[in-house]
mmCIF file of C-alpha atoms in Angstrom:
data_model
loop_
_atom_site.group_PDB
_atom_site.id
_atom_site.type_symbol
_atom_site.label_atom_id
_atom_site.label_comp_id
_atom_site.label_asym_id
_atom_site.label_seq_id
_atom_site.Cartn_x
_atom_site.Cartn_y
_atom_site.Cartn_z
ATOM 1 C CA MET A 1 -19.393 -5.201 -1.381
ATOM 2 C CA VAL A 2 -19.215 -9.024 -0.711
ATOM 3 C CA ALA A 3 -17.839 -9.227 -4.366
ATOM 4 C CA ALA A 4 -14.870 -6.672 -3.767
ATOM 5 C CA MET A 5 -14.052 -8.719 -0.498
ATOM 6 C CA ALA A 6 -14.067 -11.934 -2.137
ATOM 7 C CA ALA A 7 -11.944 -10.284 -5.209
ATOM 8 C CA PHE A 8 -9.394 -9.129 -2.684
ATOM 9 C CA ALA A 9 -9.292 -12.419 -0.584
ATOM 10 C CA LEU A 10 -8.006 -13.955 -4.379
ATOM 11 C CA GLU A 11 -5.584 -11.298 -4.451
ATOM 12 C CA ASP A 12 -3.947 -11.781 -1.551
ATOM 13 C CA ALA A 13 -3.800 -15.513 -2.437
ATOM 14 C CA PHE A 14 -2.399 -14.989 -5.804
ATOM 15 C CA VAL A 15 0.094 -12.486 -4.373
ATOM 16 C CA LYS A 16 1.213 -15.160 -1.905
ATOM 17 C CA GLN A 17 1.579 -17.986 -4.644
ATOM 18 C CA ALA A 18 3.601 -15.385 -6.500
ATOM 19 C CA ALA A 19 5.798 -14.954 -3.604
ATOM 20 C CA ALA A 20 6.724 -18.619 -3.206
ATOM 21 C CA GLN A 21 9.396 -17.781 -6.466
ATOM 22 C CA LEU A 22 9.555 -13.984 -6.550
ATOM 23 C CA PRO A 23 10.868 -11.536 -4.127
ATOM 24 C CA VAL A 24 9.022 -9.287 -2.417
ATOM 25 C CA ALA A 25 10.200 -6.183 -4.202
ATOM 26 C CA GLU A 26 9.550 -7.664 -7.587
ATOM 27 C CA ILE A 27 6.084 -8.634 -6.522
ATOM 28 C CA LEU A 28 5.113 -5.047 -5.704
ATOM 29 C CA VAL A 29 6.885 -3.681 -8.903
ATOM 30 C CA LEU A 30 5.151 -6.063 -11.530
ATOM 31 C CA PHE A 31 1.925 -5.646 -9.637
ATOM 32 C CA GLY A 32 1.846 -2.165 -9.128
ATOM 33 C CA VAL A 33 2.491 -1.876 -12.561
ATOM 34 C CA GLY A 34 0.020 -4.035 -14.173
ATOM 35 C CA GLY A 35 -2.732 -2.032 -12.029
ATOM 36 C CA THR A 36 -1.167 1.329 -12.651
ATOM 37 C CA ILE A 37 -1.364 0.760 -16.752
ATOM 38 C CA THR A 38 -5.243 -0.944 -16.366
ATOM 39 C CA PHE A 39 -6.448 2.151 -14.180
ATOM 40 C CA PHE A 40 -4.448 4.668 -16.631
ATOM 41 C CA GLY A 41 -6.270 2.958 -19.544
ATOM 42 C CA LEU A 42 -9.883 3.441 -17.917
ATOM 43 C CA ALA A 43 -9.267 7.143 -16.900
ATOM 44 C CA THR A 44 -8.186 7.387 -20.504
ATOM 45 C CA VAL A 45 -11.331 5.782 -21.841
ATOM 46 C CA THR A 46 -13.666 7.975 -19.826
ATOM 47 C CA GLY A 47 -11.808 11.108 -20.551
ATOM 48 C CA GLU A 48 -10.216 11.652 -17.196
ATOM 49 C CA LYS A 49 -6.919 14.049 -16.386
ATOM 50 C CA VAL A 50 -4.471 11.721 -14.586
ATOM 51 C CA LEU A 51 -2.389 14.802 -14.073
ATOM 52 C CA ASN A 52 -4.847 16.591 -11.901
ATOM 53 C CA ARG A 53 -3.781 19.570 -9.162
ATOM 54 C CA ASP A 54 -6.029 18.111 -6.270
ATOM 55 C CA VAL A 55 -3.572 14.811 -6.716
ATOM 56 C CA PHE A 56 -0.524 16.872 -5.126
ATOM 57 C CA SER A 57 -2.677 18.515 -2.089
ATOM 58 C CA PRO A 58 -1.469 18.064 1.408
ATOM 59 C CA VAL A 59 -3.949 15.441 2.398
ATOM 60 C CA MET A 60 -2.947 13.352 -0.971
ATOM 61 C CA ARG A 61 0.618 13.332 0.322
ATOM 62 C CA VAL A 62 -0.413 11.885 3.287
ATOM 63 C CA ARG A 63 -2.757 9.329 2.073
ATOM 64 C CA PHE A 64 0.641 8.514 -0.325
ATOM 65 C CA ALA A 65 2.720 7.782 2.997
ATOM 66 C CA PHE A 66 -0.118 5.520 4.565
ATOM 67 C CA GLU A 67 -0.440 3.685 1.351
ATOM 68 C CA LEU A 68 2.980 2.881 0.835
ATOM 69 C CA VAL A 69 3.495 1.658 4.217
ATOM 70 C CA GLY A 70 0.112 -0.324 4.349
ATOM 71 C CA ARG A 71 0.814 -2.051 0.798
ATOM 72 C CA LEU A 72 4.849 -2.939 1.795
ATOM 73 C CA PHE A 73 4.375 -4.102 5.544
ATOM 74 C CA TYR A 74 1.001 -6.278 4.120
ATOM 75 C CA VAL A 75 2.864 -7.771 1.066
ATOM 76 C CA LEU A 76 5.625 -8.914 3.063
ATOM 77 C CA ALA A 77 3.064 -10.087 5.610
ATOM 78 C CA LEU A 78 1.549 -12.351 2.666
ATOM 79 C CA ALA A 79 4.917 -13.727 1.742
ATOM 80 C CA LEU A 80 6.045 -14.712 5.113
ATOM 81 C CA THR A 81 2.906 -15.692 7.407
ATOM 82 C CA PRO A 82 0.093 -17.520 7.192
ATOM 83 C CA LEU A 83 -2.816 -15.932 4.891
ATOM 84 C CA SER A 84 -5.540 -16.704 7.594
ATOM 85 C CA SER A 85 -4.039 -14.797 10.221
ATOM 86 C CA THR A 86 -2.898 -11.770 8.108
ATOM 87 C CA THR A 87 -6.187 -11.607 6.743
ATOM 88 C CA ALA A 88 -7.513 -11.699 10.312
ATOM 89 C CA ILE A 89 -5.409 -8.988 11.655
ATOM 90 C CA LEU A 90 -6.683 -6.830 8.401
ATOM 91 C CA GLN A 91 -10.038 -7.137 9.671
ATOM 92 C CA ALA A 92 -9.176 -4.571 12.664
ATOM 93 C CA THR A 93 -8.726 -1.765 10.564
ATOM 94 C CA PRO A 94 -12.364 -0.245 11.114
ATOM 95 C CA ILE A 95 -11.614 -0.356 14.640
ATOM 96 C CA PHE A 96 -8.498 2.001 14.169
ATOM 97 C CA VAL A 97 -10.255 4.103 11.860
ATOM 98 C CA VAL A 98 -13.112 4.771 14.481
ATOM 99 C CA LEU A 99 -9.863 5.421 17.008
ATOM 100 C CA GLY A 100 -8.134 7.430 14.452
ATOM 101 C CA ALA A 101 -10.992 9.493 13.535
ATOM 102 C CA SER A 102 -11.786 10.607 17.476
ATOM 103 C CA LEU A 103 -8.007 11.716 17.740
ATOM 104 C CA PHE A 104 -7.519 13.297 14.281
ATOM 105 C CA PHE A 105 -11.247 14.507 13.564
ATOM 106 C CA GLY A 106 -12.326 15.037 16.688
ATOM 107 C CA GLU A 107 -15.476 12.727 16.189
ATOM 108 C CA LYS A 108 -17.257 11.861 19.707
ATOM 109 C CA VAL A 109 -16.707 8.451 20.529
ATOM 110 C CA GLY A 110 -18.664 7.342 23.666
ATOM 111 C CA TRP A 111 -17.430 5.050 26.356
ATOM 112 C CA ARG A 112 -19.033 1.741 25.061
ATOM 113 C CA ARG A 113 -17.231 2.508 21.683
ATOM 114 C CA TRP A 114 -14.281 3.068 23.272
ATOM 115 C CA THR A 115 -14.932 -0.170 25.071
ATOM 116 C CA ALA A 116 -15.604 -2.203 21.765
ATOM 117 C CA ILE A 117 -12.141 -0.385 20.422
ATOM 118 C CA PHE A 118 -10.173 -2.248 23.459
ATOM 119 C CA ILE A 119 -12.045 -5.491 23.066
ATOM 120 C CA GLY A 120 -11.139 -5.542 19.339
ATOM 121 C CA LEU A 121 -7.483 -4.838 20.148
ATOM 122 C CA VAL A 122 -7.560 -7.617 22.652
ATOM 123 C CA GLY A 123 -8.866 -9.635 19.297
ATOM 124 C CA VAL A 124 -5.628 -8.853 17.691
ATOM 125 C CA LEU A 125 -3.676 -9.888 20.171
ATOM 126 C CA ILE A 126 -5.320 -13.529 20.520
ATOM 127 C CA VAL A 127 -4.879 -13.932 17.117
ATOM 128 C CA LEU A 128 -1.233 -12.446 17.270
ATOM 129 C CA ARG A 129 -0.914 -15.048 20.878
ATOM 130 C CA PRO A 130 2.194 -12.939 21.695
ATOM 131 C CA THR A 131 2.861 -15.443 24.707
ATOM 132 C CA SER A 132 2.332 -18.445 22.602
ATOM 133 C CA GLU A 133 5.393 -20.448 21.627
ATOM 134 C CA SER A 134 3.870 -20.230 17.894
ATOM 135 C CA PHE A 135 4.369 -16.462 18.201
ATOM 136 C CA SER A 136 6.494 -15.062 15.578
ATOM 137 C CA LEU A 137 7.746 -11.276 15.136
ATOM 138 C CA LEU A 138 6.906 -11.469 11.264
ATOM 139 C CA SER A 139 3.046 -11.329 12.364
ATOM 140 C CA VAL A 140 3.570 -7.624 13.291
ATOM 141 C CA LEU A 141 4.442 -7.047 9.454
ATOM 142 C CA ALA A 142 0.513 -7.347 9.015
ATOM 143 C CA VAL A 143 -0.377 -5.253 12.092
ATOM 144 C CA ILE A 144 1.958 -2.242 10.543
ATOM 145 C CA GLY A 145 0.496 -3.220 7.044
ATOM 146 C CA MET A 146 -3.207 -2.866 9.054
ATOM 147 C CA LEU A 147 -1.895 0.489 10.885
ATOM 148 C CA GLY A 148 -0.899 1.932 6.991
ATOM 149 C CA PHE A 149 -4.604 0.978 5.378
ATOM 150 C CA SER A 150 -6.227 2.489 8.454
ATOM 151 C CA GLY A 151 -4.505 6.164 8.182
ATOM 152 C CA ARG A 152 -4.821 5.352 4.257
ATOM 153 C CA ASP A 153 -8.281 5.351 4.775
ATOM 154 C CA LEU A 154 -8.754 7.879 7.269
ATOM 155 C CA ALA A 155 -6.910 10.624 4.973
ATOM 156 C CA SER A 156 -9.307 9.116 2.136
ATOM 157 C CA ARG A 157 -12.088 10.699 3.927
ATOM 158 C CA ALA A 158 -10.456 14.338 3.246
ATOM 159 C CA ALA A 159 -9.500 13.553 -0.327
ATOM 160 C CA PRO A 160 -10.566 16.019 -3.057
ATOM 161 C CA ALA A 161 -14.184 14.878 -4.094
ATOM 162 C CA THR A 162 -12.810 15.606 -7.930
ATOM 163 C CA LEU A 163 -10.754 12.598 -7.904
ATOM 164 C CA SER A 164 -12.304 9.722 -9.238
ATOM 165 C CA THR A 165 -12.070 5.975 -8.762
ATOM 166 C CA ASN A 166 -9.983 5.555 -11.555
ATOM 167 C CA ILE A 167 -7.360 8.468 -10.393
ATOM 168 C CA LEU A 168 -7.375 7.428 -6.942
ATOM 169 C CA GLY A 169 -6.562 3.835 -8.195
ATOM 170 C CA PHE A 170 -4.113 4.997 -10.991
ATOM 171 C CA TYR A 171 -2.030 6.337 -8.190
ATOM 172 C CA GLY A 172 -2.661 4.042 -5.560
ATOM 173 C CA PHE A 173 -1.062 1.501 -7.669
ATOM 174 C CA LEU A 174 1.465 3.524 -8.598
ATOM 175 C CA THR A 175 2.344 4.184 -5.051
ATOM 176 C CA ILE A 176 3.133 0.417 -4.945
ATOM 177 C CA ILE A 177 5.815 0.471 -7.735
ATOM 178 C CA ILE A 178 7.565 3.175 -5.740
ATOM 179 C CA ALA A 179 6.983 0.625 -2.600
ATOM 180 C CA GLY A 180 8.694 -2.186 -4.531
ATOM 181 C CA LEU A 181 11.495 0.068 -5.510
ATOM 182 C CA VAL A 182 12.018 1.269 -1.889
ATOM 183 C CA TYR A 183 12.282 -2.215 -0.408
ATOM 184 C CA GLY A 184 14.358 -3.578 -3.470
ATOM 185 C CA LEU A 185 17.088 -0.846 -2.736
ATOM 186 C CA TRP A 186 16.902 -1.819 1.032
ATOM 187 C CA ASP A 187 16.762 -5.489 0.353
ATOM 188 C CA ARG A 188 18.990 -5.936 -2.435
ATOM 189 C CA SER A 189 16.981 -9.206 -3.622
ATOM 190 C CA ALA A 190 18.141 -10.012 -7.552
ATOM 191 C CA PHE A 191 15.168 -9.713 -9.821
ATOM 192 C CA VAL A 192 14.492 -12.799 -11.360
ATOM 193 C CA VAL A 193 12.499 -13.533 -14.613
ATOM 194 C CA PRO A 194 9.437 -15.298 -13.711
ATOM 195 C CA ASP A 195 7.972 -18.576 -15.303
ATOM 196 C CA THR A 196 4.520 -18.853 -16.548
ATOM 197 C CA THR A 197 3.087 -19.681 -13.288
ATOM 198 C CA ALA A 198 4.177 -16.790 -11.442
ATOM 199 C CA LEU A 199 2.784 -14.559 -14.528
ATOM 200 C CA LEU A 200 -0.292 -15.794 -14.343
ATOM 201 C CA ALA A 201 -0.597 -16.055 -10.507
ATOM 202 C CA LEU A 202 0.506 -11.807 -10.777
ATOM 203 C CA GLY A 203 -1.866 -11.490 -14.085
ATOM 204 C CA THR A 204 -4.775 -12.572 -11.966
ATOM 205 C CA ALA A 205 -4.221 -10.782 -8.920
ATOM 206 C CA VAL A 206 -3.951 -7.323 -10.727
ATOM 207 C CA PHE A 207 -7.295 -8.419 -12.142
ATOM 208 C CA CYS A 208 -8.625 -9.017 -9.065
ATOM 209 C CA GLY A 209 -7.195 -5.977 -7.482
ATOM 210 C CA VAL A 210 -8.797 -3.657 -9.925
ATOM 211 C CA PHE A 211 -12.266 -5.368 -9.890
ATOM 212 C CA ALA A 212 -11.975 -5.374 -5.993
ATOM 213 C CA TYR A 213 -11.131 -1.793 -5.688
ATOM 214 C CA SER A 214 -13.611 -0.503 -8.531
ATOM 215 C CA ALA A 215 -16.627 -2.640 -6.634
ATOM 216 C CA LEU A 216 -15.399 -1.057 -3.351
ATOM 217 C CA MET A 217 -15.454 2.234 -4.430
ATOM 218 C CA LYS A 218 -19.138 1.398 -6.480
ATOM 219 C CA ALA A 219 -20.470 0.212 -3.007
ATOM 220 C CA MET A 220 -19.214 2.861 -0.845
ATOM 221 C CA ARG A 221 -20.282 5.766 -3.479
ATOM 222 C CA THR A 222 -23.837 4.600 -4.465
ATOM 223 C CA GLY A 223 -24.897 2.322 -1.337
ATOM 224 C CA GLU A 224 -25.928 3.542 2.015
ATOM 225 C CA ILE A 225 -22.718 3.213 4.103
ATOM 226 C CA ALA A 226 -24.175 1.950 7.421
ATOM 227 C CA THR A 227 -25.904 -0.878 5.069
ATOM 228 C CA VAL A 228 -22.605 -1.875 3.212
ATOM 229 C CA THR A 229 -19.579 -1.211 5.624
ATOM 230 C CA PRO A 230 -20.566 -4.344 7.861
ATOM 231 C CA PHE A 231 -20.164 -6.708 4.625
ATOM 232 C CA ARG A 232 -16.463 -5.892 4.899
ATOM 233 C CA TYR A 233 -16.219 -8.606 7.366
ATOM 234 C CA SER A 234 -17.044 -11.161 4.689
ATOM 235 C CA ARG A 235 -13.079 -11.300 3.661
ATOM 236 C CA LEU A 236 -12.248 -12.569 6.728
ATOM 237 C CA LEU A 237 -14.484 -15.907 5.781
ATOM 238 C CA PHE A 238 -13.149 -15.949 1.894
ATOM 239 C CA GLY A 239 -9.363 -15.381 3.614
ATOM 240 C CA VAL A 240 -9.580 -18.292 6.188
ATOM 241 C CA LEU A 241 -11.386 -20.280 3.526
ATOM 242 C CA LEU A 242 -8.570 -19.970 1.315
ATOM 243 C CA GLY A 243 -5.805 -20.319 3.543
ATOM 244 C CA ALA A 244 -7.127 -23.556 4.566
ATOM 245 C CA VAL A 245 -8.069 -25.065 1.254
ATOM 246 C CA TRP A 246 -5.475 -23.549 -0.734
ATOM 247 C CA PHE A 247 -2.066 -23.355 1.552
ATOM 248 C CA ASN A 248 -3.274 -26.166 4.018
ATOM 249 C CA GLU A 249 -3.293 -23.894 6.938
ATOM 250 C CA ARG A 250 -4.345 -25.136 10.315
ATOM 251 C CA ILE A 251 -7.372 -22.809 11.671
ATOM 252 C CA ASP A 252 -7.315 -23.547 15.656
ATOM 253 C CA ALA A 253 -9.799 -22.737 18.218
ATOM 254 C CA GLN A 254 -7.784 -19.584 19.285
ATOM 255 C CA MET A 255 -7.613 -17.998 15.759
ATOM 256 C CA LEU A 256 -11.521 -18.414 15.664
ATOM 257 C CA VAL A 257 -11.768 -17.091 18.728
ATOM 258 C CA GLY A 258 -9.618 -13.943 18.031
ATOM 259 C CA CYS A 259 -11.534 -13.411 14.714
ATOM 260 C CA THR A 260 -15.216 -13.481 16.728
ATOM 261 C CA VAL A 261 -13.694 -10.844 19.077
ATOM 262 C CA ILE A 262 -12.356 -8.562 16.064
ATOM 263 C CA VAL A 263 -15.632 -8.870 14.036
ATOM 264 C CA GLY A 264 -17.962 -8.742 16.872
ATOM 265 C CA SER A 265 -16.258 -5.243 18.213
ATOM 266 C CA GLY A 266 -16.135 -3.792 14.562
ATOM 267 C CA LEU A 267 -20.118 -4.497 14.328
ATOM 268 C CA PHE A 268 -20.645 -3.156 17.222
ATOM 269 C CA ILE A 269 -18.750 -0.184 16.593
ATOM 270 C CA LEU A 270 -20.336 0.407 13.444
ATOM 271 C CA TRP A 271 -24.001 0.127 15.052
ATOM 272 C CA ARG A 272 -23.272 2.531 17.873
ATOM 273 C CA GLY A 273 -21.893 4.874 15.339
ATOM 274 C CA ASN A 274 -25.062 4.592 13.002
ATOM 275 C CA LYS A 275 -27.523 4.563 16.243
ATOM 276 C CA ALA A 276 -25.698 8.124 17.154
ATOM 277 C CA LYS A 277 -26.217 9.345 13.956
ATOM 278 C CA THR A 278 -30.044 8.792 13.961
ATOM 279 C CA ARG A 279 -30.427 10.391 17.300
ATOM 280 C CA ARG A 280 -28.566 13.841 16.072
ATOM 281 C CA THR A 281 -31.014 13.519 12.944
#
């Protein structure tokens, strides 16, 4: 899980690096093509069929919609806002997953976890600092991306078990291509011929993304969820560190307080959920 989070953070950094030269739509398309080809190759080697009836199930269509929204707006956030704040906002995903599980799947959430969810939302606001002069509406892009990823994770819970990591990865990256084409039609920015630096950045981002996705699925499918899930928050450490060192971003006290509130709330929600499961068993 820690390796997956480190690779995801590196993927974000290389995508942000490529965004210095290439339009967002082109980044999405090229990044998606690289990942789609890679996962198609892995599926072919292992004898898995990419065209599977379960891929077109209603829950997978919902997952596709959330994946498209999450990927598009998160890449926009990476391109237009600091990496550190984008990563911090993304850490609220588990909080919204629990909220969504309560609202849509009928999972019982006690008052302590509802309180933690509310506190976690306050942490997001601290990072966003909506009353501060430094607030930018562009920061909302990361929030929309985070909500998209939360919906995708919720839909993944109901996804058919017959779909392997390679198949989910193939269609996940295929969604990124579609997101890029859709945004390109709206933005109408002309694609440019990427130079060597941009190609290397995107190629490395694809490699990191494929490795991160595979490592994440391995951790979630073979390890105890209660044990591995809290280590998702290590991505915050890697993201903030890369933002400060690579992109010279300033990490102030308010950012650190917001990060602490978000992570603390998420860990408490996970702890209470695991405790409730223990009592039921």
